[in-house]
Coordinates of C-alpha atoms in Angstrom, one line a residue:
M10 CA 0.0 0.0 0.0
K11 CA 2.9 2.4 0.8
N12 CA 3.6 3.3 -2.8
K13 CA 0.2 2.8 -4.1
F14 CA -0.7 6.4 -4.6
I15 CA 2.5 7.5 -6.4
Y16 CA 3.7 5.1 -9.0
L17 CA 0.8 3.4 -10.7
G18 CA 1.0 5.7 -13.7
L19 CA 4.7 5.1 -14.1
L20 CA 4.3 1.4 -14.5
A21 CA 2.4 2.0 -17.7
A22 CA 5.4 3.7 -19.2
G23 CA 7.6 0.6 -19.0
F24 CA 10.5 2.1 -21.0
V25 CA 14.2 2.3 -20.5
V26 CA 16.1 5.6 -20.9
S27 CA 19.8 5.4 -21.3
C28 CA 22.2 7.1 -23.6
Q29 CA 25.6 8.8 -23.6
P30 CA 26.2 12.6 -23.3
E31 CA 26.0 14.6 -26.5
F32 CA 27.6 18.0 -26.3
D33 CA 26.5 20.7 -28.6
N34 CA 30.0 21.7 -29.8
D35 CA 29.6 23.4 -33.1
V36 CA 33.3 24.1 -33.8
T37 CA 32.5 25.5 -37.2
D38 CA 31.2 28.7 -35.7
G39 CA 34.2 30.9 -35.5
S40 CA 32.4 33.7 -33.7
Y41 CA 32.6 32.0 -30.3
S42 CA 34.8 33.9 -27.9
A43 CA 35.8 34.0 -24.3
G44 CA 35.1 37.7 -23.9
E45 CA 36.8 39.1 -20.8
A46 CA 37.2 35.6 -19.2
N47 CA 40.1 33.2 -19.3
F48 CA 39.0 29.6 -19.3
S49 CA 42.4 28.1 -19.6
T50 CA 42.2 26.6 -16.1
Y51 CA 38.6 26.2 -14.9
V52 CA 38.0 24.9 -11.4
A53 CA 34.6 24.2 -9.9
V54 CA 34.0 24.2 -6.1
G55 CA 30.8 23.2 -4.4
N56 CA 28.9 20.2 -3.1
S57 CA 27.0 17.4 -4.6
L58 CA 25.3 19.7 -7.2
T59 CA 28.8 20.4 -8.6
S60 CA 30.1 16.8 -8.3
G61 CA 27.5 15.4 -10.7
Y62 CA 25.6 13.6 -7.9
M63 CA 22.2 12.2 -9.0
D64 CA 19.9 9.4 -8.2
G65 CA 21.3 9.3 -4.7
T66 CA 25.0 8.9 -5.5
V67 CA 27.9 9.7 -7.8
S68 CA 28.3 7.0 -10.4
R69 CA 30.8 6.7 -13.2
V70 CA 28.4 7.6 -16.0
G71 CA 26.4 10.1 -14.0
Q72 CA 29.5 12.1 -13.1
G73 CA 30.1 12.8 -16.8
Y74 CA 26.9 14.9 -16.8
S75 CA 28.1 17.2 -14.0
F76 CA 27.3 20.8 -14.9
P77 CA 31.0 21.8 -14.6
N78 CA 32.0 19.0 -17.0
I79 CA 29.3 20.3 -19.5
L80 CA 30.6 23.8 -19.1
A81 CA 34.2 22.7 -19.6
G82 CA 33.1 21.2 -22.9
Q83 CA 31.9 24.6 -24.1
F84 CA 34.9 26.4 -22.6
R85 CA 37.2 24.3 -24.8
L86 CA 35.7 26.0 -27.9
V87 CA 37.3 29.3 -26.7
G88 CA 40.6 28.2 -25.2
G89 CA 39.5 26.2 -22.2
G90 CA 42.0 23.6 -21.0
E91 CA 41.9 20.1 -19.5
F92 CA 39.1 19.5 -17.1
T93 CA 39.5 16.6 -14.7
Q94 CA 37.1 15.0 -12.3
P95 CA 37.7 12.5 -9.5
S96 CA 38.1 9.1 -11.0
Y97 CA 35.2 6.7 -10.9
A98 CA 36.9 4.1 -13.1
D99 CA 36.5 1.6 -10.2
D100 CA 32.7 1.9 -10.6
V101 CA 32.9 -0.9 -13.0
N102 CA 29.2 -1.6 -13.2
N103 CA 28.1 2.0 -12.9
R104 CA 26.3 1.3 -9.7
G105 CA 27.7 4.2 -7.7
G106 CA 27.6 3.8 -3.9
L107 CA 30.6 3.5 -1.6
L108 CA 32.6 0.8 0.3
L109 CA 34.9 1.4 3.2
G110 CA 37.1 -1.5 4.1
G111 CA 34.7 -3.7 2.1
T112 CA 31.7 -2.6 4.0
Q113 CA 29.0 -0.7 2.1
I114 CA 28.6 2.8 3.4
G115 CA 26.7 4.4 0.5
A116 CA 23.7 3.1 -1.5
T117 CA 23.9 2.2 -5.1
R118 CA 22.1 4.6 -7.6
L119 CA 18.4 4.6 -7.7
I120 CA 16.6 3.3 -10.7
I121 CA 12.9 2.7 -11.5
D122 CA 12.1 -0.9 -11.2
A123 CA 8.9 -1.2 -13.2
S124 CA 8.2 -4.7 -11.8
A125 CA 8.3 -3.3 -8.2
G126 CA 6.5 -0.1 -9.0
G127 CA 9.0 2.6 -7.9
P128 CA 12.5 3.7 -7.3
E129 CA 14.9 1.4 -5.5
P130 CA 18.7 1.1 -5.3
L131 CA 20.3 -0.8 -8.3
A132 CA 20.9 -4.4 -7.3
G133 CA 24.4 -5.4 -6.4
L134 CA 27.2 -4.1 -4.2
P135 CA 29.2 -1.0 -5.0
T136 CA 32.8 -1.4 -6.3
I137 CA 34.1 2.0 -5.2
E138 CA 36.4 1.5 -2.2
V139 CA 36.9 4.8 -0.3
S140 CA 40.3 3.7 1.1
N141 CA 41.8 3.4 -2.4
L142 CA 43.2 6.9 -2.2
Q143 CA 43.7 9.0 -5.3
A144 CA 45.6 11.8 -3.5
K145 CA 45.1 14.2 -6.4
A146 CA 43.5 17.6 -6.9
Y147 CA 40.9 17.8 -9.7
N148 CA 39.3 20.6 -11.6
N149 CA 35.9 19.5 -10.3
M150 CA 36.2 19.9 -6.6
G151 CA 32.5 19.4 -5.8
V152 CA 32.3 17.3 -2.7
P153 CA 28.9 15.7 -1.9
G154 CA 27.7 16.6 1.6
A155 CA 29.9 19.6 2.0
K156 CA 28.6 22.7 3.8
S157 CA 30.2 26.1 3.2
F158 CA 32.6 25.9 6.2
D159 CA 33.6 22.3 5.3
L160 CA 35.6 23.7 2.3
L161 CA 38.0 25.3 4.8
V162 CA 38.3 22.5 7.4
P163 CA 41.7 20.7 7.5
G164 CA 41.3 16.9 7.7
Y165 CA 37.9 16.9 6.0
G166 CA 39.4 14.2 3.7
N167 CA 41.3 12.3 6.4
L168 CA 40.7 8.5 6.1
A169 CA 41.3 8.1 9.8
G170 CA 38.4 10.3 10.7
V171 CA 36.4 9.6 7.5
A172 CA 35.1 13.2 7.7
N173 CA 33.7 13.0 4.2
P174 CA 34.2 9.7 2.3
Y175 CA 34.0 11.4 -1.1
F176 CA 36.8 13.9 -0.3
V177 CA 38.8 11.1 1.4
R178 CA 39.0 9.4 -2.0
H179 CA 40.9 12.3 -3.6
A180 CA 42.3 14.6 -0.9
T181 CA 45.9 15.3 -1.6
S182 CA 46.8 14.8 2.0
P183 CA 45.0 13.9 5.3
T184 CA 45.4 17.5 6.4
T185 CA 44.5 19.4 3.3
T186 CA 41.3 21.3 2.7
V187 CA 38.9 21.2 -0.2
L188 CA 39.7 24.8 -1.1
A189 CA 43.4 24.3 -0.8
D190 CA 43.3 21.5 -3.3
A191 CA 41.1 23.6 -5.6
L192 CA 43.6 26.5 -5.4
S193 CA 46.5 24.2 -6.2
K194 CA 45.2 24.0 -9.7
S195 CA 45.8 27.8 -10.0
P196 CA 42.4 28.6 -11.6
T197 CA 41.9 31.4 -14.1
F198 CA 38.1 30.9 -13.9
F199 CA 35.9 29.3 -11.3
T200 CA 32.4 28.5 -10.4
N201 CA 31.3 28.4 -6.8
W202 CA 28.0 26.8 -5.8
I203 CA 28.3 26.1 -2.1
G204 CA 25.8 26.6 0.7
N205 CA 22.8 24.4 -0.2
N206 CA 23.7 21.9 2.6
D207 CA 23.9 24.7 5.1
V208 CA 20.1 24.6 5.1
L209 CA 19.2 21.6 3.0
A210 CA 20.3 19.0 5.6
Y211 CA 17.9 20.5 8.1
A212 CA 15.1 20.4 5.6
T213 CA 15.6 16.9 4.4
S214 CA 15.9 15.7 8.0
G215 CA 12.4 17.0 8.6
G216 CA 13.7 19.8 10.8
T217 CA 15.3 17.5 13.4
G218 CA 18.4 19.7 13.5
V219 CA 18.8 23.0 15.2
D220 CA 18.5 26.4 13.7
Q221 CA 21.9 27.8 14.8
T222 CA 21.1 31.4 13.8
G223 CA 22.9 33.5 16.3
N224 CA 25.6 30.9 17.0
P225 CA 28.6 31.5 14.7
D226 CA 30.6 28.6 16.1
F227 CA 30.1 26.0 13.5
T228 CA 32.3 23.6 15.3
S229 CA 29.4 23.1 17.7
Y230 CA 26.9 22.2 15.0
G231 CA 25.2 18.9 14.4
P232 CA 25.0 17.5 10.8
D233 CA 21.4 18.6 10.3
D234 CA 21.7 22.1 11.8
I235 CA 21.1 25.4 9.9
T236 CA 24.3 27.4 9.6
D237 CA 24.2 30.8 11.2
P238 CA 24.0 33.4 8.4
T239 CA 26.7 35.5 10.0
A240 CA 29.0 32.5 10.0
F241 CA 28.0 31.7 6.5
A242 CA 28.9 35.2 5.3
G243 CA 32.3 35.1 7.0
V244 CA 33.2 31.7 5.4
Y245 CA 31.9 32.7 2.0
T246 CA 33.9 35.9 2.1
A247 CA 37.1 33.9 3.0
I248 CA 36.4 31.4 0.1
T249 CA 35.8 34.2 -2.4
A250 CA 38.9 36.1 -1.3
Q251 CA 41.1 33.1 -1.9
L252 CA 39.5 32.1 -5.2
T253 CA 40.1 35.7 -6.6
A254 CA 43.4 36.4 -4.9
N255 CA 45.3 35.8 -8.2
G256 CA 42.9 37.6 -10.4
A257 CA 40.6 34.7 -11.3
K258 CA 37.2 35.6 -12.5
G259 CA 34.2 33.4 -12.0
V260 CA 30.5 32.8 -11.4
V261 CA 28.9 32.2 -8.0
A262 CA 25.5 30.6 -7.6
T263 CA 22.7 31.4 -5.2
I264 CA 21.0 28.8 -3.1
P265 CA 17.6 27.6 -4.3
D266 CA 14.5 27.5 -2.2
V267 CA 15.1 23.9 -1.2
V268 CA 11.6 23.2 -0.2
S269 CA 10.4 23.7 -3.8
I270 CA 12.2 20.5 -4.9
P271 CA 10.4 17.2 -5.5
F272 CA 11.7 15.8 -2.3
F273 CA 9.2 18.0 -0.6
T274 CA 6.5 18.4 -3.2
T275 CA 5.8 14.8 -4.4
V276 CA 3.9 13.3 -1.5
P277 CA 0.8 15.3 -0.8
Y278 CA -0.3 16.2 2.8
N279 CA -3.6 14.4 2.2
P280 CA -2.9 11.1 0.4
I281 CA -5.4 9.0 2.5
T282 CA -8.3 8.0 0.3
A283 CA -10.9 5.3 0.5
A284 CA -9.2 3.6 -2.5
L285 CA -5.9 3.6 -0.7
L286 CA -7.5 1.9 2.3
A287 CA -9.4 -0.7 0.1
S288 CA -8.8 -4.4 0.6
A289 CA -10.1 -7.7 -0.6
G290 CA -12.8 -7.6 2.1
D291 CA -13.6 -3.9 1.5
P292 CA -13.0 -3.2 -2.2
T293 CA -14.1 0.4 -2.0
G294 CA -12.4 1.2 1.3
A295 CA -15.6 2.9 2.5
G296 CA -16.0 0.4 5.3
T297 CA -12.5 0.9 6.5
V298 CA -13.0 4.7 6.6
Q299 CA -16.2 4.2 8.6
A300 CA -14.3 1.8 11.0
L301 CA -11.5 4.3 11.5
N302 CA -14.1 7.0 12.3
T303 CA -15.9 4.8 14.7
N304 CA -12.9 3.4 16.5
L305 CA -10.3 6.2 16.5
Y306 CA -11.1 9.5 14.8
G307 CA -14.6 9.9 16.3
P308 CA -13.4 9.2 19.9
L309 CA -10.3 11.4 19.4
K310 CA -12.5 14.2 18.0
Q311 CA -14.7 13.9 21.0
I312 CA -11.8 14.0 23.5
F313 CA -10.0 16.8 21.7
T314 CA -13.1 18.9 21.7
A315 CA -13.6 18.3 25.4
I316 CA -10.2 19.6 26.2
G317 CA -10.5 22.6 23.9
V318 CA -8.4 21.5 20.9
G319 CA -11.1 20.1 18.7
D320 CA -9.6 21.7 15.6
R321 CA -6.6 19.3 15.7
I322 CA -8.6 16.5 14.1
N323 CA -11.6 15.8 11.9
L324 CA -13.4 12.7 10.8
L325 CA -12.2 11.0 7.6
S326 CA -14.1 11.3 4.4
A327 CA -15.0 8.3 2.1
T328 CA -15.2 10.6 -0.9
Q329 CA -12.4 13.1 -0.5
P330 CA -8.6 12.9 0.2
N331 CA -7.8 12.9 3.9
P332 CA -4.7 14.4 5.6
L333 CA -2.0 12.4 7.3
L334 CA -2.0 12.1 11.0
I335 CA 1.2 13.8 12.3
K336 CA 3.0 14.8 15.5
D337 CA 3.6 18.6 15.8
E338 CA 6.3 19.2 18.4
T339 CA 5.3 22.9 18.6
L340 CA 1.8 22.0 20.0
E341 CA 1.1 22.0 23.7
N342 CA 1.2 18.4 24.8
K343 CA -2.3 17.4 25.9
G344 CA -1.3 13.8 26.7
A345 CA -2.3 13.9 30.4
Q346 CA -5.7 15.5 29.6
I347 CA -6.3 13.0 26.8
A348 CA -5.6 10.1 29.0
A349 CA -7.8 11.5 31.8
V350 CA -10.8 11.9 29.5
A351 CA -10.2 8.5 27.7
A352 CA -10.2 6.8 31.1
T353 CA -13.9 7.9 31.6
I354 CA -15.0 6.3 28.4
P355 CA -15.5 2.5 28.9
Q356 CA -14.4 1.3 25.5
L357 CA -11.3 3.6 25.6
A358 CA -10.3 3.2 29.3
P359 CA -8.0 0.2 28.7
L360 CA -6.0 2.3 26.2
A361 CA -6.2 5.6 28.0
A362 CA -2.4 5.8 28.9
Y363 CA -1.5 4.8 25.3
L364 CA -3.8 7.4 23.8
G365 CA -2.4 10.1 26.0
A366 CA 1.2 9.2 25.2
T367 CA 0.5 8.8 21.4
Y368 CA -1.8 11.7 20.5
G369 CA -0.8 14.5 23.0
Q370 CA 0.7 16.5 20.2
A371 CA -1.1 14.9 17.3
R372 CA -3.0 16.8 14.6
Q373 CA -3.9 16.2 11.0
A374 CA -1.5 17.7 8.4
T375 CA -2.4 20.8 6.4
S376 CA -1.3 22.3 3.1
N377 CA 1.3 24.2 5.1
D378 CA 3.1 21.0 6.0
L379 CA 5.5 19.3 3.6
V380 CA 5.8 15.5 3.5
L381 CA 9.3 14.2 2.8
L382 CA 9.7 12.0 -0.3
T383 CA 11.3 9.3 1.9
T384 CA 8.1 9.3 4.1
R385 CA 6.2 7.6 1.3
T386 CA 7.7 4.3 2.3
V387 CA 6.7 4.8 5.9
I388 CA 3.0 5.6 5.5
G389 CA 0.9 2.7 6.7
T390 CA 3.8 0.8 8.2
T391 CA 4.2 0.0 11.9
P392 CA 6.5 2.1 14.1
A393 CA 9.2 0.2 16.0
D394 CA 9.1 -0.5 19.7
L395 CA 5.4 0.0 20.4
P396 CA 3.8 -1.9 23.2
G397 CA 2.3 -5.2 22.1
A398 CA -1.0 -4.7 23.8
V399 CA -2.0 -2.0 21.4
P400 CA -4.3 -3.2 18.6
D401 CA -2.5 -3.5 15.2
D402 CA -4.9 -1.2 13.5
L403 CA -3.8 1.7 15.7
K404 CA -0.1 1.2 14.6
K405 CA -0.2 2.5 11.1
F406 CA 2.0 5.5 10.5
G407 CA 0.2 8.5 9.2
I408 CA -3.2 6.8 9.4
T409 CA -3.7 5.7 13.0
Y410 CA -0.3 6.6 14.4
P411 CA 1.2 10.1 14.0
L412 CA 4.1 10.5 11.7
E413 CA 7.1 11.9 13.6
D414 CA 9.4 14.9 13.4
Q415 CA 11.7 13.3 10.9
H416 CA 8.8 12.6 8.4
I417 CA 7.3 16.1 8.1
L418 CA 8.6 19.7 7.6
I419 CA 6.0 21.8 9.5
A420 CA 5.3 25.5 8.8
S421 CA 7.7 26.9 11.4
E422 CA 10.5 24.7 10.1
K423 CA 9.8 25.9 6.5
Q424 CA 10.1 29.5 7.7
A425 CA 13.4 28.8 9.3
V426 CA 14.6 27.4 6.0
A427 CA 13.3 30.4 4.1
D428 CA 14.9 32.9 6.4
A429 CA 18.3 31.2 6.3
T430 CA 18.2 30.9 2.5
A431 CA 17.3 34.5 2.1
A432 CA 20.1 35.6 4.3
Y433 CA 22.7 33.4 2.6
N434 CA 21.6 34.6 -0.9
A435 CA 21.9 38.3 0.3
A436 CA 25.4 37.5 1.5
I437 CA 26.4 35.7 -1.8
K438 CA 25.2 38.6 -3.9
S439 CA 26.8 41.2 -1.8
I440 CA 30.2 39.4 -1.7
A441 CA 30.0 38.8 -5.4
A442 CA 29.4 42.5 -6.0
S443 CA 32.4 43.4 -3.9
K444 CA 34.6 41.2 -6.1
N445 CA 33.0 42.1 -9.4
L446 CA 31.9 38.5 -9.9
A447 CA 28.9 37.2 -12.0
V448 CA 26.0 35.7 -10.1
A449 CA 23.9 32.8 -11.4
D450 CA 20.7 33.2 -9.6
M451 CA 19.7 29.5 -9.2
N452 CA 17.1 30.5 -6.6
A453 CA 15.2 32.4 -9.3
I454 CA 15.7 29.7 -11.9
L455 CA 14.5 26.9 -9.7
A456 CA 11.5 29.1 -8.7
Q457 CA 10.5 29.2 -12.4
L458 CA 10.6 25.4 -12.5
S459 CA 7.6 25.2 -10.3
S460 CA 5.5 26.7 -13.0
G461 CA 7.6 25.5 -16.0
L462 CA 10.9 26.7 -17.3
K463 CA 10.8 27.3 -21.1
V464 CA 14.2 26.9 -22.7
E465 CA 15.5 28.2 -26.0
D466 CA 14.2 25.3 -28.2
G467 CA 10.7 25.9 -26.8
Q468 CA 10.6 22.9 -24.4
I469 CA 9.1 23.5 -21.0
Y470 CA 10.8 21.7 -18.1
T471 CA 9.4 21.3 -14.7
S472 CA 10.4 20.3 -11.2
D473 CA 7.8 17.5 -11.1
Y474 CA 9.0 14.1 -9.8
F475 CA 7.4 11.6 -12.1
S476 CA 4.4 10.9 -14.2
V477 CA 3.8 9.3 -17.6
A478 CA 3.0 12.7 -19.0
S479 CA 6.0 14.5 -17.8
A480 CA 8.8 11.9 -17.7
S481 CA 10.7 13.5 -20.5
T482 CA 10.5 17.0 -19.2
V483 CA 11.4 16.4 -15.6
L484 CA 14.8 17.9 -14.5
F485 CA 15.2 16.1 -11.2
S486 CA 16.7 12.7 -10.5
L487 CA 15.1 9.9 -8.5
D488 CA 16.4 11.2 -5.2
G489 CA 14.1 14.2 -5.6
V490 CA 16.9 16.6 -4.6
H491 CA 19.5 16.5 -7.3
P492 CA 19.0 17.2 -11.1
N493 CA 19.2 14.4 -13.6
A494 CA 21.6 14.7 -16.6
R495 CA 19.0 16.9 -18.4
G496 CA 18.7 19.1 -15.4
Y497 CA 22.5 19.6 -15.2
A498 CA 22.5 20.6 -18.8
V499 CA 19.9 23.3 -18.1
I500 CA 21.9 24.5 -15.2
A501 CA 25.0 24.7 -17.4
N502 CA 23.1 26.7 -19.9
E503 CA 22.0 29.2 -17.2
V504 CA 25.6 29.6 -16.2
I505 CA 26.6 30.1 -19.8
K506 CA 24.0 32.8 -20.2
V507 CA 25.4 34.6 -17.2
I508 CA 29.0 34.3 -18.5
N509 CA 28.0 35.6 -21.9
S510 CA 26.3 38.6 -20.4
F511 CA 28.6 39.5 -17.6
Y512 CA 32.0 38.7 -19.2
K513 CA 30.9 39.6 -22.8
A514 CA 31.7 36.1 -24.0
H515 CA 30.0 34.2 -26.8
L516 CA 29.6 30.6 -25.7
P517 CA 27.1 28.2 -27.3
L518 CA 24.4 26.6 -25.2
V519 CA 24.0 22.8 -25.1
S520 CA 20.8 21.0 -26.1
A521 CA 19.3 19.8 -22.9
G522 CA 17.0 17.4 -24.8
N523 CA 20.0 15.4 -25.8
Y524 CA 20.7 14.4 -22.2
P525 CA 19.0 11.4 -20.6
G526 CA 16.4 11.4 -17.9
A527 CA 15.7 8.6 -15.5
T528 CA 16.8 5.0 -15.9
I529 CA 13.8 2.7 -15.9
L530 CA 14.3 -1.0 -15.9
P531 CA 11.7 -3.8 -16.4
S532 CA 13.1 -5.5 -13.3
N533 CA 16.1 -4.9 -11.0

């Protein structure tokens, strides 16, 4: 049942998409020029968005579609030099994922398994062993998982600490920094797209981290915390100063509104329908809806109303979509009152303590809440470590048992994300202006995707996740966070437009339609 409401349409497609990159390198056009830029040594710094990460990992083939690699192909038309990326030659089966000492520490890439009805990791173990150190600086210094301050942290690629397994693979020494290795290439031109993870990790964790605004000491942060905007600005200033110290020009990118990506927009807040609840004994699901109202939602509504919070829950409808049941940690905990009232109702008295403990901060989701993409596999399942005396039909996540903090981004958490993003982008633009650098406003570009981004050939791309109708025009990969190859091509084009405008260059765009979308296999 857990994937029932998302992937039925996709099964009907049943096609396989896979092809190699095709770069639009029209070398016959002698009018191309570098303008005021010098692309002889191009270096890209950033995080997973720069590395070519897609479908939940970096794979050998996927890396070839990184936006810096696509850019470098166009730069070569006007004097651009060699562009190197961390080697993934050991990814012999193009599975992605990571091993450390033979133990899998990173999942293989996601594919659509049509026989199973949805995304799942490609079968088989990774072949990329982190401890096989390359000890080499590359032109693409995008490191998946890196936050802004991580670029300046010595030891971020130390195998002994395994601070970041991706950087461990290619750090030139255990004590180097990402930025130091990037600068060792002596760039004449750079792109810098860092900062997404300073707020994204908080969002994708469902807001389980801490908003560290006001605390500039990032050494005290947890992995899912929001970076203090003041600390971010300080780090970003230092990174920019070092990248431009020898006169290099470049493009910096703003941080998208992360909650607009498919990871947060695919699963609706109200996916519970009678059809979803249908079974062999109740083919329409109407009987199950009635039973839920009789046995849980009705009594809870009665209790919540009695203690003055009746708006937290309403009866389920057999004809309309119903919202998920969630825990909102910002609500006053009414557990004791719920238990007290339940104890006075004969049929609920045996479960009074459980009801108080479970529903004290429960409410139904609203359109202001965002359900994480990963939560789709949780809905309807049984939470771990519940007491055995509770009836099984009260143990269904999102239906009879509240989804928890890590499953939902509630409105206050969305606001924290928005505030931090706005502050980071203000700093990025201000610092870029102070160094006369071009800005690729990826925040604005991604915002256009929500309604449809029309590119030069007339195609309209979207930030949808998947449907039969939109499978060829979706720019995101199966992890719901990172672009697919086609998406990276669109990003490269947006950077090229900025370069052409700001540095008076004449670089050709690539044809995004020539790049592949999702990999869909008949079986895994």
